[in-house]
Amino acid sequence: MYNRLTAFIDRNEVLTEARHGFRTKKCMEMTLQIFTKSVQETIERKLNPIGVFLDLTKAYDVLNHKVLLSKLDSYGIRGVANQCFKSYLSHRKQCVEIKSKDQGTFVSTTREITQGSTLGPLLFLLYINDLPLNGLDPNIILFADDTNILISGDNLNIVQSRLNKVMQEIET
């Protein structure tokens, strides 16, 4: 499932250009270069830059599944495929089976999984993929579960106001 989903995303160019990491020719070093260059250009234009750096703890485990499924639908993952993701995201269970030549087979108790998944990082990328497209004015760069935002302006009060607005939008 993971390979098919990544192939779909690559083939359909689903990820925003602001997305770095997990993409060809868009590594961490490139992310740092782009952001640093943006800061330098801001300073050269005599503007006041404010950088916001977000690193979400356990980002893959806190997604609103209803919103995620809606976003998958908007990317063309509909019908049975969307229902498969719905099933995958809810009430997943696992157990461990150990086979031994000497002692036979042992199967652990089945338990519900409450966090972590193979698809988690990729689903998180799709979940926040539209962040740079929602009308926010600042320079946004996404890398894995990190988000770098550059807000600038010639008046510190205006920059502060824009910062507050951006943070409210991101929280929403």
Short mmCIF file of N, CA, C and O in Angstrom, two decimals, residues 18-146:
data_model
loop_
_atom_site.label_atom_id
_atom_site.label_comp_id
_atom_site.label_asym_id
_atom_site.label_seq_id
_atom_site.Cartn_x
_atom_site.Cartn_y
_atom_site.Cartn_z
N ALA A 18 6.45 23.83 -1.76
CA ALA A 18 7.02 24.23 -0.47
C ALA A 18 7.48 23.01 0.34
O ALA A 18 8.16 23.15 1.34
N ARG A 19 7.11 21.82 -0.12
CA ARG A 19 7.44 20.57 0.58
C ARG A 19 8.85 20.12 0.20
O ARG A 19 9.16 19.96 -0.95
N HIS A 20 9.66 19.95 1.20
CA HIS A 20 11.01 19.42 1.03
C HIS A 20 11.11 18.15 1.87
O HIS A 20 10.35 17.96 2.81
N GLY A 21 12.04 17.32 1.58
CA GLY A 21 12.19 16.07 2.31
C GLY A 21 11.27 15.03 1.72
O GLY A 21 10.15 15.32 1.32
N PHE A 22 11.76 13.81 1.60
CA PHE A 22 11.02 12.70 1.01
C PHE A 22 10.69 12.97 -0.46
O PHE A 22 9.74 12.43 -0.98
N ARG A 23 11.47 13.85 -1.08
CA ARG A 23 11.26 14.17 -2.49
C ARG A 23 12.61 14.23 -3.19
O ARG A 23 13.61 14.61 -2.60
N THR A 24 12.61 13.90 -4.47
CA THR A 24 13.82 13.95 -5.26
C THR A 24 14.33 15.39 -5.35
O THR A 24 13.56 16.31 -5.60
N LYS A 25 15.60 15.57 -5.10
CA LYS A 25 16.30 16.86 -5.21
C LYS A 25 15.76 17.93 -4.25
O LYS A 25 15.84 19.11 -4.53
N LYS A 26 15.19 17.51 -3.14
CA LYS A 26 14.69 18.47 -2.15
C LYS A 26 15.09 17.97 -0.76
O LYS A 26 14.27 17.49 0.00
N CYS A 27 16.35 18.13 -0.44
CA CYS A 27 16.89 17.61 0.81
C CYS A 27 16.94 18.69 1.89
O CYS A 27 16.61 19.85 1.65
N MET A 28 17.37 18.30 3.09
CA MET A 28 17.46 19.23 4.22
C MET A 28 18.38 20.40 3.91
O MET A 28 18.08 21.54 4.23
N GLU A 29 19.51 20.12 3.26
CA GLU A 29 20.45 21.20 2.95
C GLU A 29 19.81 22.24 2.04
O GLU A 29 19.99 23.44 2.21
N MET A 30 19.04 21.77 1.08
CA MET A 30 18.36 22.70 0.17
C MET A 30 17.34 23.55 0.93
O MET A 30 17.20 24.75 0.70
N THR A 31 16.65 22.93 1.87
CA THR A 31 15.68 23.65 2.70
C THR A 31 16.36 24.78 3.46
O THR A 31 15.88 25.92 3.48
N LEU A 32 17.48 24.46 4.08
CA LEU A 32 18.23 25.47 4.83
C LEU A 32 18.74 26.60 3.94
O LEU A 32 18.69 27.77 4.31
N GLN A 33 19.21 26.24 2.75
CA GLN A 33 19.71 27.26 1.81
C GLN A 33 18.59 28.20 1.38
O GLN A 33 18.77 29.42 1.34
N ILE A 34 17.45 27.65 1.05
CA ILE A 34 16.33 28.47 0.60
C ILE A 34 15.87 29.41 1.71
O ILE A 34 15.64 30.61 1.48
N PHE A 35 15.73 28.89 2.91
CA PHE A 35 15.26 29.72 4.02
C PHE A 35 16.28 30.81 4.36
O PHE A 35 15.92 31.97 4.56
N THR A 36 17.58 30.43 4.40
CA THR A 36 18.64 31.40 4.69
C THR A 36 18.67 32.50 3.64
O THR A 36 18.79 33.69 3.96
N LYS A 37 18.53 32.12 2.38
CA LYS A 37 18.51 33.11 1.29
C LYS A 37 17.32 34.06 1.45
O LYS A 37 17.45 35.27 1.25
N SER A 38 16.18 33.53 1.83
CA SER A 38 14.99 34.38 2.04
C SER A 38 15.23 35.39 3.16
O SER A 38 14.85 36.55 3.05
N VAL A 39 15.86 34.94 4.24
CA VAL A 39 16.17 35.85 5.35
C VAL A 39 17.15 36.93 4.89
O VAL A 39 16.96 38.12 5.18
N GLN A 40 18.19 36.52 4.16
CA GLN A 40 19.18 37.48 3.67
C GLN A 40 18.53 38.52 2.76
O GLN A 40 18.79 39.72 2.88
N GLU A 41 17.66 38.08 1.85
CA GLU A 41 16.99 39.01 0.95
C GLU A 41 16.08 39.98 1.72
O GLU A 41 15.99 41.16 1.38
N THR A 42 15.45 39.47 2.76
CA THR A 42 14.58 40.31 3.59
C THR A 42 15.40 41.41 4.27
O THR A 42 15.01 42.59 4.27
N ILE A 43 16.54 41.03 4.82
CA ILE A 43 17.41 42.00 5.50
C ILE A 43 17.97 43.02 4.50
O ILE A 43 18.03 44.22 4.78
N GLU A 44 18.36 42.54 3.31
CA GLU A 44 18.89 43.45 2.28
C GLU A 44 17.84 44.47 1.84
O GLU A 44 18.18 45.58 1.48
N ARG A 45 16.58 44.10 1.89
CA ARG A 45 15.50 45.02 1.51
C ARG A 45 15.10 45.91 2.69
O ARG A 45 14.10 46.63 2.62
N LYS A 46 15.89 45.84 3.78
CA LYS A 46 15.67 46.67 4.97
C LYS A 46 14.33 46.38 5.65
O LYS A 46 13.69 47.26 6.21
N LEU A 47 13.91 45.11 5.59
CA LEU A 47 12.69 44.69 6.25
C LEU A 47 13.05 43.95 7.54
O LEU A 47 14.18 43.50 7.71
N ASN A 48 12.10 43.84 8.43
CA ASN A 48 12.29 43.14 9.70
C ASN A 48 11.81 41.70 9.55
O ASN A 48 10.61 41.47 9.35
N PRO A 49 12.71 40.72 9.64
CA PRO A 49 12.28 39.32 9.52
C PRO A 49 11.96 38.70 10.89
O PRO A 49 12.59 39.00 11.88
N ILE A 50 10.96 37.84 10.90
CA ILE A 50 10.66 37.01 12.07
C ILE A 50 10.55 35.58 11.55
O ILE A 50 9.79 35.30 10.62
N GLY A 51 11.33 34.70 12.15
CA GLY A 51 11.28 33.29 11.79
C GLY A 51 10.51 32.51 12.83
O GLY A 51 10.68 32.70 14.02
N VAL A 52 9.64 31.65 12.36
CA VAL A 52 8.88 30.76 13.24
C VAL A 52 9.25 29.34 12.82
O VAL A 52 9.17 28.99 11.64
N PHE A 53 9.63 28.54 13.79
CA PHE A 53 10.07 27.18 13.51
C PHE A 53 9.21 26.22 14.32
O PHE A 53 9.27 26.22 15.55
N LEU A 54 8.42 25.43 13.64
CA LEU A 54 7.50 24.50 14.29
C LEU A 54 7.99 23.08 14.10
O LEU A 54 8.30 22.65 12.99
N ASP A 55 8.06 22.34 15.17
CA ASP A 55 8.42 20.93 15.13
C ASP A 55 7.39 20.21 15.98
O ASP A 55 7.38 20.32 17.20
N LEU A 56 6.50 19.51 15.32
CA LEU A 56 5.39 18.88 16.02
C LEU A 56 5.81 17.54 16.63
O LEU A 56 6.31 16.66 15.94
N THR A 57 5.60 17.38 17.91
CA THR A 57 5.90 16.13 18.60
C THR A 57 4.84 15.10 18.24
O THR A 57 3.65 15.37 18.31
N LYS A 58 5.30 13.93 17.83
CA LYS A 58 4.41 12.83 17.45
C LYS A 58 3.36 13.30 16.45
O LYS A 58 2.17 12.97 16.55
N ALA A 59 3.81 14.08 15.49
CA ALA A 59 2.90 14.69 14.52
C ALA A 59 2.04 13.65 13.81
O ALA A 59 0.87 13.90 13.52
N TYR A 60 2.62 12.50 13.54
CA TYR A 60 1.91 11.49 12.78
C TYR A 60 0.76 10.87 13.58
O TYR A 60 -0.14 10.27 13.01
N ASP A 61 0.80 11.02 14.89
CA ASP A 61 -0.18 10.36 15.74
C ASP A 61 -1.33 11.25 16.17
O ASP A 61 -2.22 10.80 16.88
N VAL A 62 -1.33 12.51 15.78
CA VAL A 62 -2.35 13.44 16.26
C VAL A 62 -3.24 13.99 15.14
O VAL A 62 -3.92 14.99 15.32
N LEU A 63 -3.26 13.32 14.01
CA LEU A 63 -4.05 13.80 12.89
C LEU A 63 -5.54 13.61 13.15
O LEU A 63 -5.96 12.61 13.73
N ASN A 64 -6.33 14.57 12.71
CA ASN A 64 -7.78 14.44 12.73
C ASN A 64 -8.14 13.56 11.53
O ASN A 64 -8.00 13.97 10.38
N HIS A 65 -8.56 12.34 11.80
CA HIS A 65 -8.78 11.37 10.72
C HIS A 65 -9.88 11.80 9.76
O HIS A 65 -9.79 11.54 8.55
N LYS A 66 -10.91 12.46 10.27
CA LYS A 66 -11.99 12.93 9.39
C LYS A 66 -11.45 13.96 8.39
O LYS A 66 -11.76 13.90 7.19
N VAL A 67 -10.63 14.88 8.87
CA VAL A 67 -10.03 15.89 7.99
C VAL A 67 -9.08 15.22 7.00
O VAL A 67 -9.08 15.53 5.80
N LEU A 68 -8.27 14.28 7.48
CA LEU A 68 -7.33 13.57 6.61
C LEU A 68 -8.07 12.85 5.49
O LEU A 68 -7.69 12.96 4.31
N LEU A 69 -9.13 12.14 5.81
CA LEU A 69 -9.89 11.41 4.78
C LEU A 69 -10.51 12.37 3.77
O LEU A 69 -10.55 12.07 2.57
N SER A 70 -10.94 13.53 4.24
CA SER A 70 -11.48 14.54 3.33
C SER A 70 -10.39 15.05 2.39
O SER A 70 -10.62 15.25 1.19
N LYS A 71 -9.21 15.27 2.93
CA LYS A 71 -8.10 15.74 2.10
C LYS A 71 -7.67 14.67 1.09
O LYS A 71 -7.38 14.99 -0.06
N LEU A 72 -7.65 13.41 1.52
CA LEU A 72 -7.33 12.32 0.59
C LEU A 72 -8.34 12.30 -0.55
O LEU A 72 -7.98 12.12 -1.71
N ASP A 73 -9.61 12.51 -0.23
CA ASP A 73 -10.66 12.58 -1.24
C ASP A 73 -10.37 13.71 -2.23
O ASP A 73 -10.51 13.54 -3.44
N SER A 74 -9.94 14.86 -1.72
CA SER A 74 -9.66 16.00 -2.60
C SER A 74 -8.46 15.73 -3.50
O SER A 74 -8.34 16.32 -4.57
N TYR A 75 -7.57 14.83 -3.08
CA TYR A 75 -6.42 14.45 -3.91
C TYR A 75 -6.75 13.32 -4.87
O TYR A 75 -5.89 12.83 -5.58
N GLY A 76 -8.01 12.87 -4.87
CA GLY A 76 -8.42 11.83 -5.80
C GLY A 76 -8.44 10.43 -5.21
O GLY A 76 -8.70 9.46 -5.92
N ILE A 77 -8.21 10.31 -3.93
CA ILE A 77 -8.26 9.00 -3.28
C ILE A 77 -9.66 8.87 -2.71
O ILE A 77 -9.95 9.34 -1.61
N ARG A 78 -10.54 8.25 -3.51
CA ARG A 78 -11.97 8.21 -3.20
C ARG A 78 -12.49 6.78 -3.16
O ARG A 78 -11.77 5.84 -3.46
N GLY A 79 -13.74 6.66 -2.83
CA GLY A 79 -14.43 5.37 -2.90
C GLY A 79 -13.79 4.31 -2.03
O GLY A 79 -13.50 4.53 -0.85
N VAL A 80 -13.55 3.15 -2.64
CA VAL A 80 -13.00 2.00 -1.91
C VAL A 80 -11.63 2.34 -1.32
O VAL A 80 -11.33 1.97 -0.18
N ALA A 81 -10.80 3.06 -2.07
CA ALA A 81 -9.46 3.40 -1.56
C ALA A 81 -9.57 4.26 -0.30
O ALA A 81 -8.86 4.03 0.68
N ASN A 82 -10.48 5.22 -0.31
CA ASN A 82 -10.67 6.07 0.86
C ASN A 82 -11.21 5.25 2.03
O ASN A 82 -10.80 5.45 3.17
N GLN A 83 -12.10 4.33 1.75
CA GLN A 83 -12.64 3.46 2.79
C GLN A 83 -11.55 2.57 3.39
O GLN A 83 -11.56 2.28 4.59
N CYS A 84 -10.60 2.15 2.56
CA CYS A 84 -9.46 1.36 3.07
C CYS A 84 -8.65 2.18 4.06
O CYS A 84 -8.24 1.67 5.11
N PHE A 85 -8.42 3.45 3.74
CA PHE A 85 -7.69 4.32 4.67
C PHE A 85 -8.49 4.53 5.95
O PHE A 85 -7.94 4.55 7.04
N LYS A 86 -9.80 4.68 5.81
CA LYS A 86 -10.65 4.85 6.99
C LYS A 86 -10.52 3.64 7.91
O LYS A 86 -10.36 3.77 9.12
N SER A 87 -10.55 2.47 7.31
CA SER A 87 -10.40 1.24 8.09
C SER A 87 -9.02 1.16 8.71
O SER A 87 -8.86 0.80 9.88
N TYR A 88 -8.01 1.53 7.94
CA TYR A 88 -6.62 1.49 8.42
C TYR A 88 -6.42 2.42 9.62
O TYR A 88 -5.69 2.11 10.55
N LEU A 89 -7.09 3.57 9.58
CA LEU A 89 -6.91 4.59 10.62
C LEU A 89 -7.72 4.33 11.89
O LEU A 89 -7.49 4.97 12.90
N SER A 90 -8.65 3.40 11.82
CA SER A 90 -9.49 3.19 13.00
C SER A 90 -9.39 1.76 13.50
O SER A 90 -9.42 0.82 12.72
N HIS A 91 -9.23 1.65 14.77
CA HIS A 91 -9.27 0.36 15.46
C HIS A 91 -8.29 -0.67 14.87
O HIS A 91 -8.64 -1.83 14.69
N ARG A 92 -7.08 -0.23 14.56
CA ARG A 92 -6.07 -1.16 14.08
C ARG A 92 -5.62 -2.04 15.23
O ARG A 92 -5.47 -1.58 16.36
N LYS A 93 -5.41 -3.30 14.95
CA LYS A 93 -4.98 -4.23 15.98
C LYS A 93 -3.78 -5.02 15.48
O LYS A 93 -3.58 -5.18 14.28
N GLN A 94 -2.99 -5.46 16.44
CA GLN A 94 -1.85 -6.29 16.07
C GLN A 94 -1.58 -7.32 17.16
O GLN A 94 -1.98 -7.15 18.31
N CYS A 95 -0.91 -8.37 16.75
CA CYS A 95 -0.43 -9.37 17.69
C CYS A 95 0.91 -9.87 17.16
O CYS A 95 1.28 -9.60 16.01
N VAL A 96 1.62 -10.57 17.99
CA VAL A 96 2.91 -11.12 17.61
C VAL A 96 2.80 -12.63 17.59
O VAL A 96 2.25 -13.24 18.52
N GLU A 97 3.30 -13.23 16.52
CA GLU A 97 3.31 -14.68 16.40
C GLU A 97 4.75 -15.15 16.31
O GLU A 97 5.51 -14.67 15.47
N ILE A 98 5.11 -16.07 17.18
CA ILE A 98 6.47 -16.61 17.19
C ILE A 98 6.38 -18.11 16.96
O ILE A 98 5.67 -18.82 17.69
N LYS A 99 7.09 -18.57 15.95
CA LYS A 99 7.13 -20.00 15.66
C LYS A 99 8.49 -20.55 16.07
O LYS A 99 9.52 -19.99 15.71
N SER A 100 8.46 -21.63 16.80
CA SER A 100 9.68 -22.24 17.29
C SER A 100 9.63 -23.73 16.96
O SER A 100 8.60 -24.39 17.13
N LYS A 101 10.74 -24.27 16.47
CA LYS A 101 10.80 -25.70 16.17
C LYS A 101 10.58 -26.53 17.43
O LYS A 101 9.92 -27.55 17.41
N ASP A 102 11.15 -26.05 18.53
CA ASP A 102 11.10 -26.81 19.78
C ASP A 102 9.79 -26.64 20.54
O ASP A 102 9.28 -27.59 21.14
N GLN A 103 9.24 -25.42 20.56
CA GLN A 103 8.10 -25.13 21.44
C GLN A 103 6.80 -24.82 20.69
O GLN A 103 5.82 -24.40 21.29
N GLY A 104 6.80 -24.97 19.40
CA GLY A 104 5.58 -24.72 18.64
C GLY A 104 5.36 -23.24 18.37
O GLY A 104 6.29 -22.45 18.29
N THR A 105 4.09 -22.86 18.27
CA THR A 105 3.73 -21.48 17.94
C THR A 105 3.14 -20.78 19.15
O THR A 105 2.31 -21.34 19.86
N PHE A 106 3.59 -19.57 19.36
CA PHE A 106 3.05 -18.73 20.43
C PHE A 106 2.45 -17.49 19.78
O PHE A 106 3.08 -16.85 18.94
N VAL A 107 1.22 -17.15 20.14
CA VAL A 107 0.56 -15.95 19.64
C VAL A 107 0.19 -15.08 20.83
O VAL A 107 -0.48 -15.53 21.76
N SER A 108 0.64 -13.83 20.80
CA SER A 108 0.37 -12.91 21.90
C SER A 108 -1.09 -12.46 21.88
O SER A 108 -1.82 -12.71 20.91
N THR A 109 -1.47 -11.76 22.90
CA THR A 109 -2.79 -11.16 22.98
C THR A 109 -2.89 -10.08 21.90
O THR A 109 -1.95 -9.33 21.67
N THR A 110 -4.04 -9.99 21.26
CA THR A 110 -4.27 -8.95 20.25
C THR A 110 -4.60 -7.65 20.98
O THR A 110 -5.43 -7.63 21.88
N ARG A 111 -3.93 -6.59 20.56
CA ARG A 111 -4.15 -5.28 21.17
C ARG A 111 -4.37 -4.22 20.10
O ARG A 111 -3.81 -4.31 19.02
N GLU A 112 -5.15 -3.21 20.49
CA GLU A 112 -5.39 -2.09 19.57
C GLU A 112 -4.17 -1.18 19.54
O GLU A 112 -3.57 -0.89 20.58
N ILE A 113 -3.81 -0.73 18.36
CA ILE A 113 -2.69 0.18 18.18
C ILE A 113 -3.22 1.60 18.28
O ILE A 113 -4.15 1.98 17.57
N THR A 114 -2.63 2.38 19.17
CA THR A 114 -3.12 3.75 19.35
C THR A 114 -2.21 4.78 18.71
O THR A 114 -2.55 5.94 18.60
N GLN A 115 -1.01 4.40 18.28
CA GLN A 115 -0.11 5.37 17.66
C GLN A 115 0.87 4.65 16.75
O GLN A 115 1.08 3.47 16.85
N GLY A 116 1.48 5.44 15.88
CA GLY A 116 2.51 4.92 15.01
C GLY A 116 1.95 4.10 13.86
O GLY A 116 0.99 3.38 14.01
N SER A 117 2.56 4.24 12.70
CA SER A 117 2.19 3.43 11.55
C SER A 117 3.23 3.64 10.46
O SER A 117 3.94 4.64 10.44
N THR A 118 3.27 2.70 9.55
CA THR A 118 4.17 2.80 8.41
C THR A 118 3.75 3.96 7.51
O THR A 118 4.57 4.70 6.99
N LEU A 119 2.45 4.12 7.34
CA LEU A 119 1.94 5.19 6.47
C LEU A 119 1.85 6.55 7.17
O LEU A 119 1.63 7.56 6.51
N GLY A 120 2.04 6.58 8.48
CA GLY A 120 1.88 7.81 9.25
C GLY A 120 2.62 9.01 8.69
O GLY A 120 2.02 10.07 8.46
N PRO A 121 3.94 8.90 8.44
CA PRO A 121 4.66 10.06 7.91
C PRO A 121 4.12 10.56 6.58
O PRO A 121 3.96 11.76 6.37
N LEU A 122 3.78 9.64 5.69
CA LEU A 122 3.27 10.04 4.38
C LEU A 122 1.88 10.67 4.51
O LEU A 122 1.59 11.70 3.88
N LEU A 123 1.05 10.12 5.36
CA LEU A 123 -0.27 10.70 5.57
C LEU A 123 -0.17 12.08 6.20
O LEU A 123 -0.95 12.98 5.87
N PHE A 124 0.81 12.27 7.08
CA PHE A 124 1.00 13.60 7.67
C PHE A 124 1.41 14.62 6.60
O PHE A 124 0.93 15.75 6.61
N LEU A 125 2.27 14.21 5.67
CA LEU A 125 2.66 15.10 4.58
C LEU A 125 1.44 15.56 3.79
O LEU A 125 1.32 16.74 3.44
N LEU A 126 0.55 14.63 3.51
CA LEU A 126 -0.66 14.98 2.77
C LEU A 126 -1.58 15.86 3.62
O LEU A 126 -2.26 16.75 3.10
N TYR A 127 -1.59 15.62 4.91
CA TYR A 127 -2.46 16.37 5.82
C TYR A 127 -2.09 17.86 5.85
O TYR A 127 -2.97 18.72 5.84
N ILE A 128 -0.80 18.17 5.90
CA ILE A 128 -0.40 19.58 5.98
C ILE A 128 0.05 20.14 4.64
O ILE A 128 0.50 21.27 4.56
N ASN A 129 -0.11 19.37 3.58
CA ASN A 129 0.36 19.78 2.26
C ASN A 129 -0.24 21.10 1.78
O ASN A 129 0.41 21.88 1.10
N ASP A 130 -1.47 21.38 2.16
CA ASP A 130 -2.13 22.60 1.68
C ASP A 130 -1.85 23.83 2.54
O ASP A 130 -2.34 24.91 2.26
N LEU A 131 -1.04 23.67 3.57
CA LEU A 131 -0.73 24.81 4.45
C LEU A 131 -0.21 26.03 3.68
O LEU A 131 -0.71 27.13 3.88
N PRO A 132 0.75 25.87 2.76
CA PRO A 132 1.23 27.05 2.02
C PRO A 132 0.21 27.59 1.02
O PRO A 132 0.38 28.68 0.49
N LEU A 133 -0.84 26.86 0.76
CA LEU A 133 -1.81 27.26 -0.26
C LEU A 133 -3.05 27.95 0.31
O LEU A 133 -3.94 28.31 -0.42
N ASN A 134 -3.10 28.13 1.63
CA ASN A 134 -4.32 28.63 2.25
C ASN A 134 -4.39 30.15 2.35
O ASN A 134 -5.17 30.66 3.13
N GLY A 135 -3.60 30.84 1.58
CA GLY A 135 -3.69 32.30 1.55
C GLY A 135 -2.79 33.00 2.55
O GLY A 135 -2.82 34.21 2.64
N LEU A 136 -2.01 32.24 3.29
CA LEU A 136 -1.07 32.89 4.20
C LEU A 136 -0.01 33.62 3.39
O LEU A 136 0.49 33.11 2.40
N ASP A 137 0.34 34.78 3.82
CA ASP A 137 1.27 35.62 3.09
C ASP A 137 2.74 35.21 3.26
O ASP A 137 3.53 35.41 2.36
N PRO A 138 3.15 34.63 4.39
CA PRO A 138 4.57 34.45 4.61
C PRO A 138 5.19 33.34 3.76
O PRO A 138 4.50 32.55 3.13
N ASN A 139 6.51 33.33 3.79
CA ASN A 139 7.29 32.30 3.13
C ASN A 139 7.26 31.05 4.02
O ASN A 139 7.70 31.09 5.15
N ILE A 140 6.71 29.95 3.52
CA ILE A 140 6.59 28.72 4.29
C ILE A 140 7.37 27.61 3.60
O ILE A 140 7.24 27.41 2.39
N ILE A 141 8.18 26.90 4.39
CA ILE A 141 8.90 25.74 3.89
C ILE A 141 8.57 24.57 4.81
O ILE A 141 8.67 24.68 6.04
N LEU A 142 8.17 23.45 4.21
CA LEU A 142 7.81 22.25 4.96
C LEU A 142 8.91 21.20 4.77
O LEU A 142 9.37 20.98 3.66
N PHE A 143 9.32 20.57 5.85
CA PHE A 143 10.28 19.47 5.78
C PHE A 143 9.89 18.43 6.81
O PHE A 143 9.95 18.70 8.01
N ALA A 144 9.46 17.26 6.33
CA ALA A 144 8.98 16.20 7.21
C ALA A 144 7.90 16.78 8.13
O ALA A 144 6.93 17.33 7.65
N ASP A 145 8.11 16.71 9.46
CA ASP A 145 7.12 17.27 10.36
C ASP A 145 7.53 18.65 10.88
O ASP A 145 6.96 19.17 11.83
N ASP A 146 8.51 19.26 10.23
CA ASP A 146 8.97 20.60 10.59
C ASP A 146 8.39 21.63 9.61
O ASP A 146 8.26 21.35 8.42
#
